[in-house]
Amino acid sequence: MNYIEKRKTLVKSLIERNILTNKNVIRAMLKVPREDFLSEDAQSSAYIDSPISIGSDQTISAPHMNAMMCEILNIEKDDKILEIGTGSGYHAALCAELISIENKESKGHVYTIERHKELAKKAKENLKKTGYENRVTVIIGDGTLGYPEKAPYDKILVTAASPEKIPTPLKTQLQMGGILCIPAGTKNYIQKLYKIQKLECEFRVKAITSVRFVPLIGKYGFSNDDE
Ligand code: SAM
């Protein structure tokens, strides 16, 4: 299977659909091998623009969603990033690529939290296999609490849907001027993707588009009653 050609074709279609516009995000999407974050039987679908099952009842997001979220975050070299919802580790790898584009000595780092132990373990393996393990730290836990140990963060990315009330720890742990990208709404998939920027006197909130994400489960998220 020629994955490089398939990756190029997918990126070209995301550019044509105006989803991908930032040259660094384009470069990162061309570089990170999505197939290496999937189980062997799912690899042939790696470059279909669709979510794919990764086990534990969870999915890797569709590539257009990865692209859109990276563009919203406007990731810059040396950014310290917190991701909630490691899943396969693919989006964390994209972020790691973006903080070190043209800058192998990047001071940036990606901290990513996953509540499912088995997914976190697999994501670590995927990140090692693809060479991102030094730029990404995988943490097992409830990401709705954030990760105060390394706060504040320049960018926070949440890849599961929060209730309308955004988890307070995430807003607190965001750097002044920083950006939080988060889907929020109901557990049954009526959700919007938000860009939230922390300013001196307010949080500037912009709704971007309707989305469908698996729920964010945790103290400041949804309960796991019906899991
Ligand atoms: N970013 C992932 C990737 O690139 O594969 C896809 C993430 S998947 C759509 C959402 C993930 O969020 C799931 O793996 C789920 O277990 C995780 N999740 C849900 N609630 C969480 C929480 N409170 N803390 C950490 N992870 C959580």
Short mmCIF file of C-alpha atoms and ligand atoms in Angstrom, two decimals:
data_model
loop_
_atom_site.label_atom_id
_atom_site.label_comp_id
_atom_site.label_asym_id
_atom_site.label_seq_id
_atom_site.Cartn_x
_atom_site.Cartn_y
_atom_site.Cartn_z
CA MET A 1 0.00 0.00 0.00
CA ASN A 2 1.43 3.40 -0.96
CA TYR A 3 0.53 5.37 2.15
CA ILE A 4 2.57 8.45 1.16
CA GLU A 5 0.54 8.89 -2.03
CA LYS A 6 -2.73 8.31 -0.17
CA ARG A 7 -1.69 10.87 2.46
CA LYS A 8 -0.91 13.43 -0.25
CA THR A 9 -4.29 12.84 -1.91
CA LEU A 10 -6.13 13.32 1.39
CA VAL A 11 -4.22 16.52 2.19
CA LYS A 12 -4.91 17.84 -1.32
CA SER A 13 -8.64 17.25 -0.85
CA LEU A 14 -8.59 19.02 2.55
CA ILE A 15 -6.87 21.99 0.90
CA GLU A 16 -9.46 22.02 -1.91
CA ARG A 17 -12.26 21.93 0.70
CA ASN A 18 -10.62 24.98 2.38
CA ILE A 19 -10.20 23.05 5.62
CA LEU A 20 -6.42 23.12 5.45
CA THR A 21 -4.91 26.56 4.84
CA ASN A 22 -1.95 26.92 7.23
CA LYS A 23 1.30 25.82 5.59
CA ASN A 24 2.71 24.34 8.80
CA VAL A 25 -0.44 22.28 9.42
CA ILE A 26 -0.25 21.08 5.81
CA ARG A 27 3.37 20.03 6.32
CA ALA A 28 2.55 18.24 9.59
CA MET A 29 -0.38 16.36 8.02
CA LEU A 30 1.86 15.32 5.14
CA LYS A 31 4.50 14.07 7.55
CA VAL A 32 2.75 12.18 10.37
CA PRO A 33 1.87 8.60 9.28
CA ARG A 34 -1.77 8.15 10.41
CA GLU A 35 -1.59 4.46 9.48
CA ASP A 36 0.96 3.87 12.28
CA PHE A 37 -1.63 4.93 14.87
CA LEU A 38 -4.15 2.29 13.77
CA SER A 39 -4.42 -1.46 14.24
CA GLU A 40 -3.17 -3.51 11.29
CA ASP A 41 -6.66 -4.34 10.02
CA ALA A 42 -7.66 -0.65 10.00
CA GLN A 43 -4.52 0.69 8.30
CA SER A 44 -5.90 0.45 4.77
CA SER A 45 -8.60 3.00 5.81
CA ALA A 46 -6.07 5.45 7.27
CA TYR A 47 -6.58 8.05 4.54
CA ILE A 48 -10.36 7.95 4.31
CA ASP A 49 -11.67 11.16 5.88
CA SER A 50 -13.56 9.41 8.64
CA PRO A 51 -13.27 8.49 12.34
CA ILE A 52 -11.99 4.93 12.92
CA SER A 53 -12.41 2.62 15.90
CA ILE A 54 -9.29 2.29 18.11
CA GLY A 55 -10.71 -0.03 20.80
CA SER A 56 -12.18 0.68 24.27
CA ASP A 57 -15.26 1.99 22.41
CA GLN A 58 -13.32 5.04 21.23
CA THR A 59 -12.29 6.48 17.87
CA ILE A 60 -9.47 8.39 16.21
CA SER A 61 -11.08 11.59 14.88
CA ALA A 62 -11.56 12.17 11.15
CA PRO A 63 -8.54 13.89 9.53
CA HIS A 64 -10.56 17.03 8.62
CA MET A 65 -11.27 17.45 12.35
CA ASN A 66 -7.57 17.09 13.24
CA ALA A 67 -6.74 19.69 10.59
CA MET A 68 -9.46 22.10 11.71
CA MET A 69 -8.45 21.90 15.39
CA CYS A 70 -4.75 22.42 14.62
CA GLU A 71 -5.62 25.49 12.53
CA ILE A 72 -7.85 26.92 15.30
CA LEU A 73 -5.05 26.52 17.83
CA ASN A 74 -2.51 28.34 15.63
CA ILE A 75 0.25 26.18 17.10
CA GLU A 76 3.66 27.85 17.16
CA LYS A 77 7.14 26.54 17.74
CA ASP A 78 7.96 26.26 21.45
CA ASP A 79 4.28 26.07 22.49
CA LYS A 80 3.48 24.04 25.59
CA ILE A 81 0.34 22.09 24.72
CA LEU A 82 -2.13 20.09 26.78
CA GLU A 83 -4.33 17.58 24.98
CA ILE A 84 -7.27 15.88 26.70
CA GLY A 85 -8.12 12.56 25.02
CA THR A 86 -4.92 10.92 23.74
CA GLY A 87 -6.78 8.10 21.97
CA SER A 88 -4.32 6.68 19.44
CA GLY A 89 -1.72 9.43 19.96
CA TYR A 90 -2.08 10.70 16.35
CA HIS A 91 -3.27 14.21 17.18
CA ALA A 92 -0.57 14.55 19.85
CA ALA A 93 1.99 13.62 17.17
CA LEU A 94 0.61 16.33 14.86
CA CYS A 95 0.97 18.86 17.70
CA ALA A 96 4.52 17.63 18.39
CA GLU A 97 5.37 18.08 14.73
CA LEU A 98 3.95 21.61 14.76
CA ILE A 99 5.93 22.79 17.80
CA SER A 100 9.16 21.67 16.22
CA ILE A 101 8.75 22.53 12.53
CA GLU A 102 12.09 23.96 11.34
CA ASN A 103 13.23 23.79 14.95
CA LYS A 104 14.52 20.46 16.16
CA GLU A 105 15.68 22.16 19.40
CA SER A 106 12.11 23.21 20.24
CA LYS A 107 11.43 24.07 23.87
CA GLY A 108 7.80 23.11 23.33
CA HIS A 109 6.19 19.96 24.64
CA VAL A 110 2.89 18.13 24.39
CA TYR A 111 1.23 16.70 27.53
CA THR A 112 -1.67 14.42 26.68
CA ILE A 113 -4.12 12.77 29.08
CA GLU A 114 -6.13 9.58 28.45
CA ARG A 115 -8.57 7.96 30.90
CA HIS A 116 -8.36 4.46 29.34
CA LYS A 117 -5.14 2.72 30.44
CA GLU A 118 -5.02 0.36 27.44
CA LEU A 119 -5.35 3.26 24.98
CA ALA A 120 -2.65 5.25 26.79
CA LYS A 121 -0.30 2.26 26.63
CA LYS A 122 -0.92 1.73 22.93
CA ALA A 123 -0.58 5.47 22.22
CA LYS A 124 2.83 5.47 23.93
CA GLU A 125 3.92 2.61 21.69
CA ASN A 126 2.62 4.42 18.59
CA LEU A 127 4.44 7.62 19.55
CA LYS A 128 7.66 5.68 20.15
CA LYS A 129 7.38 3.84 16.83
CA THR A 130 6.93 7.13 14.96
CA GLY A 131 9.69 8.99 16.82
CA TYR A 132 7.60 11.44 18.86
CA GLU A 133 8.13 10.00 22.32
CA ASN A 134 10.58 12.75 23.41
CA ARG A 135 8.18 15.53 22.54
CA VAL A 136 5.01 13.97 23.99
CA THR A 137 4.24 12.84 27.55
CA VAL A 138 1.24 10.53 27.93
CA ILE A 139 -0.55 10.70 31.27
CA ILE A 140 -3.28 8.34 32.49
CA GLY A 141 -6.08 10.14 34.32
CA ASP A 142 -9.10 12.40 34.26
CA GLY A 143 -8.27 15.18 31.83
CA THR A 144 -11.17 17.37 33.01
CA LEU A 145 -8.87 18.20 35.94
CA GLY A 146 -6.19 19.37 33.50
CA TYR A 147 -2.57 18.78 34.46
CA PRO A 148 -1.66 21.49 36.98
CA GLU A 149 1.89 20.14 37.35
CA LYS A 150 2.96 21.74 34.04
CA ALA A 151 0.45 24.64 33.77
CA PRO A 152 0.04 27.21 32.31
CA TYR A 153 -0.35 26.01 28.71
CA ASP A 154 -0.15 28.06 25.54
CA LYS A 155 -2.73 25.84 23.88
CA ILE A 156 -5.26 23.30 25.19
CA LEU A 157 -6.95 20.83 22.89
CA VAL A 158 -9.89 18.68 23.98
CA THR A 159 -10.79 15.82 21.67
CA ALA A 160 -13.94 14.61 23.47
CA ALA A 161 -17.17 16.58 23.94
CA SER A 162 -17.53 18.55 27.16
CA PRO A 163 -20.85 19.62 28.69
CA GLU A 164 -21.80 23.24 27.82
CA LYS A 165 -20.08 24.34 31.03
CA ILE A 166 -16.41 24.14 30.08
CA PRO A 167 -14.26 22.43 32.79
CA THR A 168 -12.97 25.25 35.03
CA PRO A 169 -9.49 23.71 35.53
CA LEU A 170 -8.87 23.93 31.78
CA LYS A 171 -9.71 27.64 31.72
CA THR A 172 -7.55 28.23 34.80
CA GLN A 173 -4.58 26.35 33.36
CA LEU A 174 -4.60 28.30 30.10
CA GLN A 175 -1.88 30.93 29.66
CA MET A 176 -3.02 34.55 29.26
CA GLY A 177 -3.52 34.98 25.51
CA GLY A 178 -3.69 31.19 25.13
CA ILE A 179 -6.25 29.27 23.08
CA LEU A 180 -8.52 26.40 24.13
CA CYS A 181 -10.17 24.38 21.36
CA ILE A 182 -13.02 22.25 22.70
CA PRO A 183 -16.22 20.58 21.48
CA ALA A 184 -19.13 21.09 23.88
CA GLY A 185 -22.83 20.27 24.00
CA THR A 186 -24.79 17.13 24.80
CA LYS A 187 -23.59 13.58 25.37
CA ASN A 188 -25.74 12.42 22.45
CA TYR A 189 -23.83 14.33 19.80
CA ILE A 190 -25.49 17.78 19.59
CA GLN A 191 -22.27 19.70 19.92
CA LYS A 192 -20.32 22.68 18.63
CA LEU A 193 -16.61 23.21 18.33
CA TYR A 194 -15.43 26.31 20.23
CA LYS A 195 -12.34 28.47 20.08
CA ILE A 196 -11.87 30.09 23.48
CA GLN A 197 -9.16 32.68 23.96
CA LYS A 198 -8.10 33.85 27.42
CA LEU A 199 -7.79 37.64 27.55
CA GLU A 200 -7.03 40.03 30.45
CA CYS A 201 -10.68 40.62 31.40
CA GLU A 202 -12.65 37.89 29.64
CA PHE A 203 -12.71 34.64 27.72
CA ARG A 204 -13.47 35.38 24.06
CA VAL A 205 -15.66 32.51 22.82
CA LYS A 206 -16.27 31.74 19.16
CA ALA A 207 -18.45 28.84 17.92
CA ILE A 208 -16.87 27.39 14.80
CA THR A 209 -19.08 24.54 13.52
CA SER A 210 -21.33 21.64 14.53
CA VAL A 211 -19.45 18.46 15.43
CA ARG A 212 -19.91 14.91 16.78
CA PHE A 213 -17.44 13.76 19.42
CA VAL A 214 -17.46 10.95 21.99
CA PRO A 215 -18.21 12.34 25.47
CA LEU A 216 -15.65 13.75 27.85
CA ILE A 217 -16.11 11.63 30.97
CA GLY A 218 -14.87 12.91 34.32
CA LYS A 219 -15.30 15.14 37.34
CA TYR A 220 -15.96 18.27 35.22
CA GLY A 221 -17.32 16.32 32.26
CA PHE A 222 -20.20 13.85 31.82
CA SER A 223 -20.77 10.96 34.23
CA ASN A 224 -19.99 7.45 32.99
CA ASP A 225 -23.32 6.04 34.27
CA ASP A 226 -24.34 4.50 30.96
CA GLU A 227 -20.93 3.44 29.68
N1 SAM B 1 -7.03 12.57 19.92
C1 SAM B 1 -7.29 11.18 19.68
C2 SAM B 1 -6.47 10.62 18.55
O1 SAM B 1 -5.71 11.37 17.90
O2 SAM B 1 -6.57 9.40 18.33
C3 SAM B 1 -8.75 10.86 19.48
C4 SAM B 1 -9.52 11.05 20.72
S1 SAM B 1 -11.06 10.23 20.88
C5 SAM B 1 -12.09 11.10 19.77
C6 SAM B 1 -11.51 10.87 22.48
C7 SAM B 1 -10.68 10.30 23.61
O3 SAM B 1 -10.98 11.03 24.81
C8 SAM B 1 -10.98 8.85 23.92
O4 SAM B 1 -9.81 8.10 23.82
C9 SAM B 1 -11.52 8.88 25.36
O5 SAM B 1 -11.17 7.75 26.11
C10 SAM B 1 -10.85 10.13 25.88
N2 SAM B 1 -11.47 10.74 27.07
C11 SAM B 1 -12.78 10.94 27.36
N3 SAM B 1 -12.91 11.57 28.55
C12 SAM B 1 -11.64 11.77 29.02
C13 SAM B 1 -11.10 12.37 30.21
N4 SAM B 1 -11.86 12.92 31.18
N5 SAM B 1 -9.77 12.39 30.36
C14 SAM B 1 -8.95 11.85 29.42
N6 SAM B 1 -9.40 11.26 28.28
C15 SAM B 1 -10.73 11.23 28.09
#
